[in-house]
Coordinates of C-alpha atoms (C1' of nucleotides) and ligand atoms in Angstrom, one line a residue:
Chain A
M1 CA 13.7 -20.6 -1.2
S2 CA 11.1 -17.9 -0.4
N3 CA 9.3 -15.6 -2.9
Q4 CA 11.0 -12.8 -1.4
E5 CA 14.3 -14.2 -1.9
V6 CA 13.6 -15.3 -5.5
A7 CA 12.1 -11.7 -6.1
R8 CA 15.2 -10.0 -4.9
I9 CA 17.6 -11.8 -7.1
I10 CA 15.5 -11.3 -10.1
A11 CA 15.3 -7.5 -9.3
E12 CA 19.1 -7.4 -8.8
I13 CA 19.5 -8.8 -12.3
G14 CA 17.5 -5.8 -13.5
E15 CA 19.5 -3.5 -11.8
Y16 CA 22.8 -4.8 -12.9
L17 CA 21.3 -4.8 -16.6
D18 CA 20.3 -1.3 -16.1
M19 CA 23.8 -0.6 -14.9
E20 CA 25.0 -1.7 -18.3
G21 CA 22.7 0.3 -20.1
V22 CA 20.8 -2.6 -21.5
P23 CA 17.4 -1.4 -22.8
F24 CA 14.0 -2.8 -21.9
K25 CA 15.3 -6.0 -20.0
P26 CA 15.7 -4.0 -16.8
R27 CA 11.9 -3.5 -16.8
A28 CA 11.2 -6.9 -17.7
Y29 CA 13.0 -8.0 -14.8
E30 CA 11.6 -5.6 -12.4
K31 CA 8.2 -6.7 -13.5
A32 CA 8.8 -10.3 -13.2
A33 CA 10.4 -9.5 -9.6
K34 CA 7.3 -7.8 -8.7
A35 CA 5.1 -10.5 -9.9
V36 CA 6.8 -13.1 -7.8
G37 CA 6.9 -10.7 -4.7
D38 CA 2.9 -10.3 -5.0
L39 CA 2.2 -13.9 -5.4
D40 CA 0.0 -15.4 -2.6
K41 CA 1.4 -19.0 -3.2
S42 CA 4.8 -20.1 -2.8
V43 CA 6.9 -20.2 -6.1
S44 CA 8.7 -23.3 -5.1
E45 CA 5.2 -25.0 -4.6
I46 CA 3.9 -23.7 -8.1
Y47 CA 7.2 -25.0 -9.6
A48 CA 6.9 -28.3 -7.6
S49 CA 3.3 -29.0 -8.7
G50 CA 3.3 -27.5 -12.3
G51 CA 6.7 -27.1 -13.4
L52 CA 8.3 -24.6 -15.8
K53 CA 4.8 -24.4 -17.6
A54 CA 3.2 -23.2 -14.4
L55 CA 5.8 -20.6 -13.8
E56 CA 5.4 -19.2 -17.2
Q57 CA 1.6 -18.8 -16.5
I58 CA 2.5 -16.0 -14.2
P59 CA 2.2 -12.7 -16.0
G60 CA 5.5 -11.0 -16.5
I61 CA 7.4 -14.4 -16.4
G62 CA 8.4 -16.0 -19.7
A63 CA 10.5 -19.1 -20.6
S64 CA 13.9 -17.3 -19.8
I65 CA 13.1 -15.9 -16.3
A66 CA 11.0 -19.2 -15.4
K67 CA 14.2 -21.2 -16.2
K68 CA 16.1 -18.9 -14.0
I69 CA 13.8 -19.3 -11.1
E70 CA 14.0 -23.1 -11.6
E71 CA 17.7 -23.0 -11.1
L72 CA 17.2 -20.8 -8.1
I73 CA 14.7 -23.4 -6.4
K74 CA 16.9 -26.4 -7.5
T75 CA 20.3 -25.1 -6.6
G76 CA 19.8 -22.1 -4.4
H77 CA 22.0 -20.3 -6.9
L78 CA 21.7 -18.5 -10.2
K79 CA 24.8 -18.4 -12.4
Y80 CA 23.6 -15.5 -14.4
H81 CA 23.1 -13.4 -11.4
D82 CA 26.5 -14.6 -10.0
E83 CA 28.4 -13.5 -13.2
L84 CA 26.7 -10.0 -13.2
K85 CA 27.5 -9.7 -9.6
K86 CA 31.2 -10.5 -10.2
K87 CA 31.3 -7.6 -12.7
V88 CA 30.2 -5.0 -10.0
P89 CA 30.5 -6.8 -6.6
V90 CA 28.7 -4.2 -4.5
D91 CA 26.0 -4.1 -1.7
L92 CA 23.4 -3.1 -4.3
S93 CA 20.5 -3.0 -2.0
G94 CA 22.4 -1.3 0.7
L95 CA 23.7 1.5 -1.7
R96 CA 20.3 1.8 -3.4
K97 CA 19.0 3.1 -0.1
I98 CA 20.6 6.4 -0.6
E99 CA 18.3 8.7 -2.3
G100 CA 19.4 10.0 -5.7
L101 CA 21.9 7.1 -6.1
G102 CA 20.9 4.9 -8.9
P103 CA 22.7 2.0 -10.9
K104 CA 24.7 4.0 -13.1
S105 CA 26.4 6.1 -10.3
I106 CA 26.9 3.0 -8.2
K107 CA 28.8 1.4 -11.1
K108 CA 30.8 4.4 -11.6
L109 CA 31.7 4.7 -7.9
Y110 CA 32.8 1.1 -7.7
E111 CA 34.9 1.3 -11.0
E112 CA 36.6 4.6 -10.2
L113 CA 36.9 4.5 -6.4
G114 CA 36.3 0.9 -5.5
V115 CA 33.2 1.7 -3.4
K116 CA 31.4 -1.5 -2.5
T117 CA 29.5 -0.7 0.6
V118 CA 27.7 2.4 2.2
A119 CA 30.6 2.7 4.5
D120 CA 33.2 2.8 1.6
L121 CA 30.9 5.5 0.0
E122 CA 30.9 7.6 3.4
R123 CA 34.8 7.3 3.5
A124 CA 35.1 8.5 -0.1
A125 CA 32.6 11.3 0.2
K126 CA 34.2 12.5 3.4
A127 CA 37.6 12.5 1.6
G128 CA 36.3 14.6 -1.0
R129 CA 37.1 11.8 -3.6
V130 CA 33.6 11.7 -5.1
A131 CA 33.5 15.3 -6.3
K132 CA 36.6 14.7 -8.3
L133 CA 35.1 12.1 -10.6
E134 CA 33.9 13.1 -14.2
H135 CA 30.3 13.9 -14.3
F136 CA 30.0 14.3 -10.4
G137 CA 31.0 17.5 -8.5
A138 CA 30.8 19.4 -5.2
K139 CA 27.0 19.1 -5.3
S140 CA 26.6 15.6 -6.0
E141 CA 29.1 14.8 -3.2
E142 CA 27.1 16.9 -0.8
N143 CA 23.8 15.2 -1.9
I144 CA 25.4 11.9 -1.3
K145 CA 26.5 12.9 2.3
K146 CA 23.2 14.2 3.1
G147 CA 21.7 11.0 1.8
L148 CA 24.1 9.0 4.1
E149 CA 23.2 11.1 6.9
F150 CA 19.4 10.7 6.4
L151 CA 19.8 6.9 5.9
K152 CA 21.3 6.5 9.6
K153 CA 18.2 8.1 10.9
A154 CA 15.8 6.5 8.5
T155 CA 13.0 4.4 10.2
G156 CA 11.0 2.7 7.2
R157 CA 7.6 3.4 6.0
P158 CA 5.5 5.1 8.7
L159 CA 1.9 3.9 9.2
L160 CA -0.8 5.6 7.2
G161 CA -2.5 6.4 10.6
A162 CA 0.6 8.2 11.7
V163 CA 0.9 10.5 8.6
L164 CA -2.7 11.2 7.7
P165 CA -3.3 14.0 10.3
L166 CA -0.2 15.8 9.3
A167 CA -1.2 15.4 5.6
R168 CA -4.5 16.9 6.2
R169 CA -2.9 19.9 8.1
I170 CA -0.6 20.6 5.0
E171 CA -3.5 20.2 2.7
E172 CA -5.4 22.9 4.8
R173 CA -2.4 25.1 4.7
L174 CA -2.0 25.1 1.0
R175 CA -5.6 25.6 0.7
G176 CA -5.3 28.8 2.4
Q177 CA -3.0 30.2 -0.3
K178 CA -4.6 32.7 -2.4
E179 CA -3.1 31.4 -5.7
V180 CA -4.2 27.9 -4.9
E181 CA -7.6 26.8 -6.6
K182 CA -7.7 23.1 -5.5
V183 CA -5.5 20.9 -3.3
I184 CA -5.8 17.3 -2.8
I185 CA -3.4 14.6 -1.3
A186 CA -2.9 11.8 -3.9
G187 CA -0.4 9.0 -4.1
S188 CA -0.4 6.0 -1.7
L189 CA -2.4 8.0 0.8
R190 CA -5.3 8.6 -1.3
R191 CA -5.2 4.8 -2.1
W192 CA -5.2 4.3 1.7
K193 CA -2.4 1.9 1.6
E194 CA -1.5 0.7 5.1
T195 CA 2.0 2.3 5.0
I196 CA 3.0 5.6 3.2
G197 CA 6.6 6.2 1.5
D198 CA 6.0 9.8 1.1
L199 CA 3.2 12.4 0.6
D200 CA 2.0 13.4 -2.9
V201 CA 0.2 16.7 -2.9
L202 CA -1.6 18.0 -6.1
V203 CA -2.5 21.6 -6.5
V204 CA -4.5 23.5 -9.2
S205 CA -3.1 26.9 -9.8
K206 CA -2.4 29.5 -12.7
K207 CA 0.5 30.8 -10.7
P208 CA 2.6 27.8 -9.5
G209 CA 5.6 30.1 -8.6
P210 CA 4.3 31.7 -5.3
V211 CA 2.9 28.3 -4.4
M212 CA 6.3 26.4 -4.8
D213 CA 7.9 29.1 -2.8
F214 CA 5.6 28.8 0.0
F215 CA 5.7 25.0 -0.1
V216 CA 9.4 24.7 0.2
S217 CA 9.6 27.3 3.0
M218 CA 7.2 25.6 5.3
P219 CA 8.5 25.5 8.9
E220 CA 9.0 21.7 9.1
V221 CA 11.1 21.6 5.9
V222 CA 14.7 20.6 6.6
R223 CA 15.7 20.1 3.0
V224 CA 14.7 21.2 -0.4
V225 CA 15.2 18.3 -2.7
A226 CA 13.7 19.9 -6.0
H227 CA 12.1 23.3 -6.6
G228 CA 10.9 23.6 -10.1
E229 CA 7.9 25.3 -12.1
T230 CA 5.6 22.4 -12.0
K231 CA 7.1 20.2 -9.3
S232 CA 9.0 20.5 -6.0
A233 CA 10.1 18.0 -3.4
V234 CA 11.1 18.7 0.2
K235 CA 12.1 16.7 3.4
L236 CA 10.4 17.2 6.6
E237 CA 12.1 17.2 10.0
S238 CA 10.4 13.8 10.7
G239 CA 12.2 12.4 7.7
L240 CA 8.9 12.4 5.7
N241 CA 9.3 13.3 2.0
V242 CA 6.5 15.5 0.5
D243 CA 6.1 16.0 -3.3
L244 CA 4.1 18.6 -4.8
R245 CA 2.7 18.9 -8.2
V246 CA 1.0 22.0 -9.6
V247 CA -1.0 22.0 -12.9
P248 CA -3.7 24.0 -14.7
A249 CA -7.4 23.2 -14.0
E250 CA -7.7 21.6 -17.4
S251 CA -5.3 19.1 -16.4
Y252 CA -6.6 18.4 -12.9
G253 CA -8.0 15.0 -13.6
A254 CA -5.2 13.8 -15.5
A255 CA -2.6 14.8 -12.9
L256 CA -4.7 13.4 -10.2
N257 CA -4.8 10.3 -11.9
Y258 CA -1.2 10.2 -12.5
L259 CA -0.4 11.2 -9.0
T260 CA -2.6 8.8 -7.3
G261 CA -1.2 5.9 -9.1
S262 CA -0.4 3.1 -8.5
K263 CA 2.5 3.1 -10.9
D264 CA 1.3 -0.2 -12.5
H265 CA -2.3 1.2 -12.7
N266 CA -0.9 4.3 -14.5
V267 CA 1.3 2.4 -16.8
A268 CA -1.6 0.1 -17.8
L269 CA -3.9 3.1 -18.5
R270 CA -1.1 4.5 -20.7
E271 CA -0.6 1.4 -22.6
M272 CA -4.3 1.4 -23.3
A273 CA -4.3 4.9 -24.5
L274 CA -1.3 4.0 -26.8
A275 CA -3.2 0.9 -28.2
K276 CA -5.8 3.2 -29.5
G277 CA -3.2 5.6 -30.7
W278 CA -3.6 8.1 -28.1
K279 CA -1.1 9.5 -25.5
L280 CA -1.8 9.7 -21.8
N281 CA 0.3 11.9 -19.4
E282 CA -0.2 14.0 -16.5
Y283 CA -1.5 16.9 -18.7
G284 CA -4.3 14.8 -20.4
L285 CA -5.4 12.1 -22.8
F286 CA -4.3 13.3 -26.3
K287 CA -5.1 12.4 -29.9
G288 CA -2.1 14.3 -31.6
K289 CA -2.3 17.8 -30.0
K290 CA -6.0 17.7 -29.3
Q291 CA -6.9 17.2 -25.7
L292 CA -9.7 14.3 -25.5
A293 CA -10.0 14.4 -21.7
G294 CA -8.1 15.7 -18.6
R295 CA -10.1 18.1 -16.5
T296 CA -11.6 15.4 -14.4
E297 CA -10.9 11.7 -13.7
E298 CA -14.5 10.7 -14.4
E299 CA -14.1 12.0 -17.9
L300 CA -10.6 10.6 -18.4
Y301 CA -11.9 7.0 -17.5
A302 CA -15.0 7.5 -19.5
V303 CA -13.1 8.5 -22.7
L304 CA -10.9 5.4 -22.3
G305 CA -14.2 3.4 -22.3
M306 CA -13.9 2.6 -18.6
D307 CA -16.2 3.0 -15.4
Y308 CA -14.6 5.2 -12.8
V309 CA -12.2 3.3 -10.7
E310 CA -12.0 4.2 -7.0
P311 CA -8.4 5.0 -5.8
E312 CA -8.4 2.2 -3.3
M313 CA -8.6 -0.4 -6.3
R314 CA -6.0 1.1 -8.4
E315 CA -3.3 -1.4 -7.9
N316 CA -3.4 -3.0 -11.4
T317 CA -4.9 -6.2 -9.8
G318 CA -7.8 -6.8 -12.3
E319 CA -9.9 -3.6 -11.7
I320 CA -9.0 -2.3 -15.3
E321 CA -10.5 -5.3 -17.0
L322 CA -13.8 -5.1 -14.7
A323 CA -14.0 -1.1 -15.5
K324 CA -13.8 -1.8 -19.3
K325 CA -16.7 -4.4 -18.8
H326 CA -18.6 -2.2 -16.5
K327 CA -18.5 -4.8 -13.8
L328 CA -16.7 -2.8 -10.9
P329 CA -18.1 -3.6 -7.4
K330 CA -19.8 -0.7 -5.8
L331 CA -17.5 -0.3 -2.9
I332 CA -18.9 0.5 0.8
G333 CA -19.0 4.1 1.2
Y334 CA -17.1 6.1 4.1
D335 CA -20.6 7.0 5.6
D336 CA -22.2 3.7 5.5
L337 CA -21.4 2.3 8.9
Q338 CA -24.1 2.2 11.8
G339 CA -22.0 1.1 14.6
D340 CA -18.8 0.0 16.1
L341 CA -18.5 -3.7 17.5
Q342 CA -15.2 -3.6 19.4
I343 CA -14.7 -1.3 22.2
Q344 CA -12.6 -1.7 25.4
T345 CA -13.6 0.3 28.4
D346 CA -12.1 1.1 31.7
W347 CA -13.4 -2.1 33.0
T348 CA -10.2 -3.6 31.5
D349 CA -7.5 -1.6 29.5
G350 CA -9.6 1.0 27.9
A351 CA -9.2 4.5 29.3
D352 CA -12.9 5.8 28.9
T353 CA -16.2 4.8 30.9
I354 CA -19.0 2.9 29.2
E355 CA -21.1 6.3 29.6
S356 CA -18.7 8.5 27.9
Y357 CA -18.3 5.9 24.9
A358 CA -22.0 6.0 24.6
K359 CA -22.1 9.8 24.4
A360 CA -19.2 9.9 22.1
A361 CA -20.8 7.3 19.8
I362 CA -24.1 9.3 19.6
E363 CA -21.9 12.4 18.7
R364 CA -20.5 10.3 15.7
G365 CA -24.0 9.3 14.6
H366 CA -23.6 5.7 15.8
K367 CA -26.8 3.6 16.2
Y368 CA -25.3 1.1 18.3
I369 CA -21.9 0.1 20.0
A370 CA -20.6 -3.2 21.4
I371 CA -18.8 -3.2 24.7
T372 CA -16.3 -5.9 24.4
D373 CA -13.8 -5.9 27.2
H374 CA -11.1 -8.5 27.6
T375 CA -11.6 -11.7 29.6
K376 CA -9.9 -13.0 32.6
R377 CA -6.8 -14.8 31.1
L378 CA -5.5 -11.3 30.0
A379 CA -4.9 -10.7 33.7
M380 CA -2.8 -7.7 33.2
T381 CA -5.7 -5.9 31.5
G382 CA -8.1 -6.9 34.7
G383 CA -9.9 -9.3 32.2
L384 CA -13.5 -10.0 33.2
D385 CA -14.5 -13.2 34.5
E386 CA -18.1 -14.7 34.5
K387 CA -19.0 -13.0 37.6
K388 CA -17.7 -9.3 36.8
I389 CA -19.1 -9.3 33.5
R390 CA -22.5 -9.8 34.9
K391 CA -21.8 -6.6 36.9
Q392 CA -20.8 -4.7 33.7
W393 CA -24.2 -5.7 32.4
V394 CA -25.8 -3.9 35.1
E395 CA -23.9 -0.9 34.4
I396 CA -24.7 -1.3 30.6
D397 CA -28.5 -1.4 31.6
R398 CA -28.1 1.7 33.7
V399 CA -26.4 3.7 31.0
Q400 CA -28.9 2.4 28.5
K401 CA -31.5 3.6 30.4
K402 CA -30.1 6.9 31.0
I403 CA -29.4 7.7 27.2
G404 CA -32.6 6.2 25.9
A405 CA -33.2 4.9 22.4
K406 CA -30.8 7.0 20.4
L407 CA -28.1 4.4 20.9
K408 CA -28.2 0.8 21.5
I409 CA -25.3 -0.5 23.8
L410 CA -24.8 -4.2 23.1
K411 CA -23.4 -6.5 25.8
G412 CA -20.2 -8.0 24.3
T413 CA -16.9 -9.5 24.9
E414 CA -13.3 -9.9 23.5
C415 CA -13.2 -13.4 24.9
D416 CA -9.7 -14.9 24.7
I417 CA -9.2 -18.1 22.7
L418 CA -7.2 -20.1 24.9
K419 CA -4.2 -22.5 23.6
D420 CA -6.5 -25.5 22.8
G421 CA -9.1 -23.4 21.1
S422 CA -11.6 -23.5 24.0
L423 CA -12.8 -20.0 25.3
D424 CA -12.0 -18.1 28.4
L425 CA -15.6 -17.6 29.4
D426 CA -18.1 -20.4 30.0
D427 CA -20.9 -21.1 27.4
E428 CA -23.7 -20.1 29.6
T429 CA -22.2 -16.7 29.9
L430 CA -21.3 -16.4 26.1
A431 CA -24.9 -17.4 25.3
R432 CA -26.3 -14.5 27.2
L433 CA -24.2 -11.8 25.3
D434 CA -25.5 -9.8 22.3
V435 CA -22.2 -10.0 20.5
C436 CA -19.6 -12.4 21.2
G437 CA -16.2 -11.6 19.9
V438 CA -13.4 -13.9 20.3
A439 CA -9.5 -13.4 19.8
V440 CA -6.0 -14.8 20.2
H441 CA -3.7 -12.9 22.5
S442 CA -1.4 -15.7 23.5
H443 CA 0.7 -18.6 22.1
F444 CA 1.4 -16.7 18.8
D445 CA 4.1 -19.3 18.0
L446 CA 2.3 -22.3 17.6
P447 CA 2.9 -24.4 14.5
R448 CA 0.5 -23.6 11.5
E449 CA -1.7 -26.7 11.9
E450 CA -2.1 -26.2 15.6
Q451 CA -2.9 -22.6 15.4
T452 CA -5.4 -23.1 12.7
K453 CA -7.2 -26.0 14.5
R454 CA -7.2 -23.9 17.5
I455 CA -9.0 -20.9 15.9
I456 CA -11.3 -23.3 14.0
R457 CA -12.4 -24.9 17.1
A458 CA -13.2 -21.5 18.5
I459 CA -15.1 -20.1 15.8
K460 CA -17.2 -23.4 15.6
N461 CA -18.6 -22.5 18.9
P462 CA -22.3 -21.6 18.3
N463 CA -22.0 -18.8 20.7
V464 CA -19.2 -17.1 18.8
D465 CA -20.1 -14.3 16.4
I466 CA -17.0 -12.6 15.5
L467 CA -13.3 -13.5 15.3
F468 CA -11.5 -10.2 16.1
H469 CA -8.2 -9.2 14.4
P470 CA -8.0 -12.7 12.9
T471 CA -4.3 -12.7 12.0
G472 CA -2.8 -10.9 15.0
R473 CA -0.4 -8.8 13.0
L474 CA 1.1 -5.5 14.3
I475 CA 2.3 -3.6 11.1
G476 CA 5.9 -3.1 11.4
K477 CA 6.1 -4.8 14.9
R478 CA 5.0 -8.4 14.8
E479 CA 4.1 -10.6 12.0
P480 CA 1.0 -12.5 11.8
Y481 CA 0.8 -15.6 13.5
D482 CA 1.1 -18.7 11.2
V483 CA -2.3 -19.7 10.2
D484 CA -4.1 -21.2 7.4
M485 CA -6.3 -18.2 6.5
D486 CA -8.0 -20.2 3.6
A487 CA -9.1 -22.8 6.1
I488 CA -10.3 -20.1 8.7
I489 CA -12.4 -18.3 5.9
K490 CA -13.9 -21.9 4.8
T491 CA -14.9 -22.5 8.3
A492 CA -16.4 -19.0 8.8
K493 CA -18.4 -19.6 5.7
E494 CA -19.6 -23.0 7.1
T495 CA -20.4 -21.8 10.6
G496 CA -21.6 -18.4 9.8
T497 CA -18.8 -16.6 11.8
I498 CA -18.2 -12.9 11.1
L499 CA -14.5 -12.0 10.4
E500 CA -13.5 -8.5 11.5
I501 CA -11.6 -5.7 9.8
D502 CA -9.9 -4.3 12.7
A503 CA -9.5 -0.6 12.0
F504 CA -6.7 0.3 14.5
P505 CA -3.9 1.9 12.2
D506 CA -1.2 -0.6 13.4
R507 CA -3.4 -3.7 12.8
L508 CA -5.6 -3.3 9.8
D509 CA -6.6 -6.9 10.4
L510 CA -8.1 -8.3 8.2
K511 CA -6.1 -6.7 5.5
D512 CA -7.0 -6.0 1.9
E513 CA -6.0 -9.3 0.5
H514 CA -7.9 -11.4 3.0
V515 CA -10.9 -9.1 2.7
K516 CA -10.9 -10.0 -1.0
K517 CA -10.8 -13.6 -0.2
C518 CA -13.7 -13.3 2.4
V519 CA -15.7 -11.3 -0.4
V520 CA -15.2 -14.0 -2.9
A521 CA -16.1 -16.7 -0.2
G522 CA -19.4 -14.8 0.8
V523 CA -17.9 -14.4 4.2
K524 CA -19.6 -11.5 6.2
L525 CA -17.3 -8.8 7.7
S526 CA -17.5 -6.3 10.4
I527 CA -15.5 -3.2 10.5
D528 CA -14.6 -2.1 14.2
T529 CA -12.2 0.3 15.7
D530 CA -10.8 -1.8 18.7
A531 CA -11.0 1.7 20.6
H532 CA -9.2 1.8 23.9
S533 CA -10.2 5.5 24.3
I534 CA -13.0 7.7 22.8
A535 CA -10.5 9.2 20.4
H536 CA -9.9 5.8 18.7
L537 CA -13.6 5.9 17.8
D538 CA -12.6 7.9 14.7
F539 CA -10.4 4.9 13.4
L540 CA -13.3 3.6 11.5
E541 CA -12.3 5.3 8.4
Y542 CA -9.0 3.2 8.1
G543 CA -11.2 -0.1 8.5
I544 CA -13.5 1.1 5.7
A545 CA -10.6 1.9 3.5
Q546 CA -9.0 -1.4 4.1
A547 CA -12.6 -2.9 3.2
R548 CA -12.6 -0.9 -0.1
R549 CA -9.0 -2.1 -0.9
G550 CA -10.5 -5.6 -0.6
W551 CA -13.3 -4.7 -2.9
A552 CA -16.1 -5.1 -0.4
E553 CA -19.4 -3.7 -0.9
K554 CA -21.8 -2.3 1.6
S555 CA -23.7 -5.8 1.8
D556 CA -20.5 -7.6 2.7
I557 CA -20.2 -5.6 6.0
I558 CA -22.7 -6.3 8.6
N559 CA -22.5 -3.2 10.7
T560 CA -23.6 -1.1 7.6
R561 CA -27.1 -2.5 8.7
L562 CA -29.4 -1.1 11.2
L563 CA -29.6 -2.7 14.4
E564 CA -32.4 -5.3 13.7
A565 CA -31.0 -6.4 10.5
F566 CA -27.6 -6.6 11.9
L567 CA -28.5 -8.8 14.7
K568 CA -30.1 -11.2 12.3
L569 CA -26.9 -11.8 10.8
L570 CA -25.4 -13.2 13.9
K571 CA -25.6 -16.7 14.8
K572 CA -28.9 -17.7 16.3
Chain B
dG1 C1' 12.8 -10.4 -21.7
dC2 C1' 8.0 -10.2 -22.4
dC3 C1' 4.0 -10.1 -25.2
dG4 C1' -0.1 -10.3 -28.6
dT5 C1' -8.4 -9.0 -31.8
dT6 C1' -3.9 -3.4 -34.7
dT7 C1' 1.6 -7.4 -34.1
dT8 C1' 4.7 -14.2 -33.0
dC9 C1' 8.2 -9.3 -34.7
dG10 C1' 8.8 -5.2 -33.0
dG11 C1' 7.2 -2.6 -30.1
dC12 C1' 8.0 -1.4 -24.8
dC13 C1' 4.6 5.1 -20.3
dC14 C1' 5.9 9.5 -20.1
dG15 C1' 7.7 13.6 -18.1
dA16 C1' 10.3 17.0 -14.2
dC17 C1' 14.3 18.3 -12.2
dT18 C1' 19.1 18.4 -11.1
dG19 C1' 24.0 18.7 -11.9
dT20 C1' 27.3 18.9 -14.9
dT21 C1' 27.5 19.4 -18.9
dT22 C1' 28.3 22.7 -24.1
dT23 C1' 23.7 19.3 -25.0
dC24 C1' 21.9 15.6 -21.7
dA25 C1' 22.4 11.4 -18.6
dG26 C1' 20.6 9.9 -14.3
dT27 C1' 17.1 9.5 -11.2
dC28 C1' 12.7 9.7 -9.6
dG29 C1' 7.5 10.5 -9.9
Ligands
DGT601 N1 3.3 6.9 -15.2 C1 4.1 6.9 -14.1 N2 3.6 7.1 -12.8 C2 4.5 6.9 -11.9 C3 5.7 6.3 -11.7 N3 6.1 6.3 -10.8 C4 5.3 6.8 -10.0 N4 4.2 7.4 -10.5 C5 3.1 8.0 -9.9 C6 2.2 6.9 -9.4 C7 2.4 7.1 -7.9 O1 1.3 6.8 -7.2 C8 2.7 8.6 -7.8 C9 3.4 8.9 -6.6 O2 4.6 8.3 -6.6 P1 5.3 7.5 -5.3 O3 6.6 7.0 -5.6 O4 5.1 8.5 -4.0 O5 4.4 6.2 -5.1 P2 3.1 6.0 -4.2 O6 2.6 7.2 -3.5 O7 2.1 5.2 -4.9 O8 3.7 5.1 -3.0 P3 4.5 5.4 -1.7 O9 3.9 5.2 -0.5 O10 4.8 6.8 -1.8 O11 5.8 4.6 -1.9 O12 3.3 8.9 -9.0 C10 6.2 6.0 -13.1 O13 7.4 5.3 -13.3 N5 5.2 6.3 -14.3
MG602 MG1 3.9 8.6 -2.4
MG603 MG1 6.0 10.7 -4.3
ZN604 ZN1 -7.4 -4.2 24.8

DNA sequence: GCCGTTTTCGGCCCGACTGTTTTCAGTCG
């Protein structure tokens, strides 16, 4: 039984208890479910090796839930869950996808109308039966209908890269309003999560009314979900929700901290405040009626006795303890990169010429770039063979001469790792390159052991400098191939191979959790755009963000160095 | 149900908006 399956059952128990109005337990189950879902080892294995005791070691899991997990692992079933489900036998996860519909409403709809599924609910709403229920009415029925309509079109969480440009436009638009003193996008976007559930916008203003009116009447708005004095929410035609919070200047820091989250980070801070006899909310940190902090986030963390925590770290995964001990890492900054080490040109499947990339890189302040076209096995891209890549070197030399010393153009490759772990170009050719990147582009479905052996063999090659997009995932489209990342990281450490953080918004590969492991292991990383056109050169920030989410410092990333120092970090 | 240099018992983050309601529950952030 997978972690996700266990987590789902535990979470459902929480929802059923919530339905019955049981206090506190729902949160306990919710927390436990999240703990299981976030585990990076398998619960079954944890139980197999350490038994109940090991399960109870997981924060949020105590004796009672540990026993339930044991039953799930042993029998594939949980009597307690089955019993709760028998009382209200509905498609809970399906119905919960309807915005605004919570456990209490679902229970009522089942008991009064026999609604078990989304389809049942649709029939009941269309027949006007929902509006007749006590505590429901015409508007609740209408909202359910709208929710059902939206659910049919819903397409899941969009990529950060797909919403960031829109978010920045909305930010600018609000900034143009005269009542607006400050605007900032908070929420998961400020934490640079790889996918985004909604936009959370914070505005400072003395006059919220006009700001709210402007916000809910933006042209893209198709539905006003809420329209209040301090908070509004809308749905855009793209399906994206946008929340707006407006506060006075003296609450800016506290409100930004609240709206940035994560929820778990917020709750942990609020518990800290509570333990000191204080109260933390979005208006400030208070001792009785007196505001101790709230105008800035820096002040808020300081008064709580912590160092400032960067938004990318606010996931309640240990950052709070480090901040209290003043031991937070100093994260790599958004201006710290000197160059880009993965670029595909029109020699293969890229859209632009070496020369135009060089000019664009100079405009962006890069000191070096690596030209890393595909190799011959990727025939559909016109991948380079040993002969053709030598021709490319001549062109690189020509462009280098033309542009002079402003930018170093490195001769590189994104050489295919073949099925057996050998490489698509011969060693003599690889040895003559400035930067040799290798990557898996085929046989994604090899068994874990074989895939791991294949990649290890490739990076053990003394000519190989960097492993590009190490897990091969495409967010929302393709799962990472099955590979033992711990073994790859270990080998990278032993061989001095660099692992890449591919910044392309649908890759972000390595992702934050793997970056964290590399940092701990002392494996060096590179941040590259994987550009296939000049516009893609701007993706570096997504890679930097992922590095920051993995707690990487400047020194962990090789292309923060100037050329000479950077080249020294590659294999001899 | 979980958890602990304020507690092994008694707390549990805190607030906004809506809709249906004569005073607040439900849902969400
Ligand atoms: N204190 C507190 N803050 C919360 C709670 N729920 C949400 N928040 C805060 C933290 C969140 O980051 C912020 C925005 O809420 P969202 O639901 O939009 O979450 P977030 O943006 O983190 O993720 P998302 O990508 O939108 O799913 O509001 C809560 O229950 N308590
Ligand atoms: Mg959000
Ligand atoms: Mg939100
Ligand atoms: Zn390519």
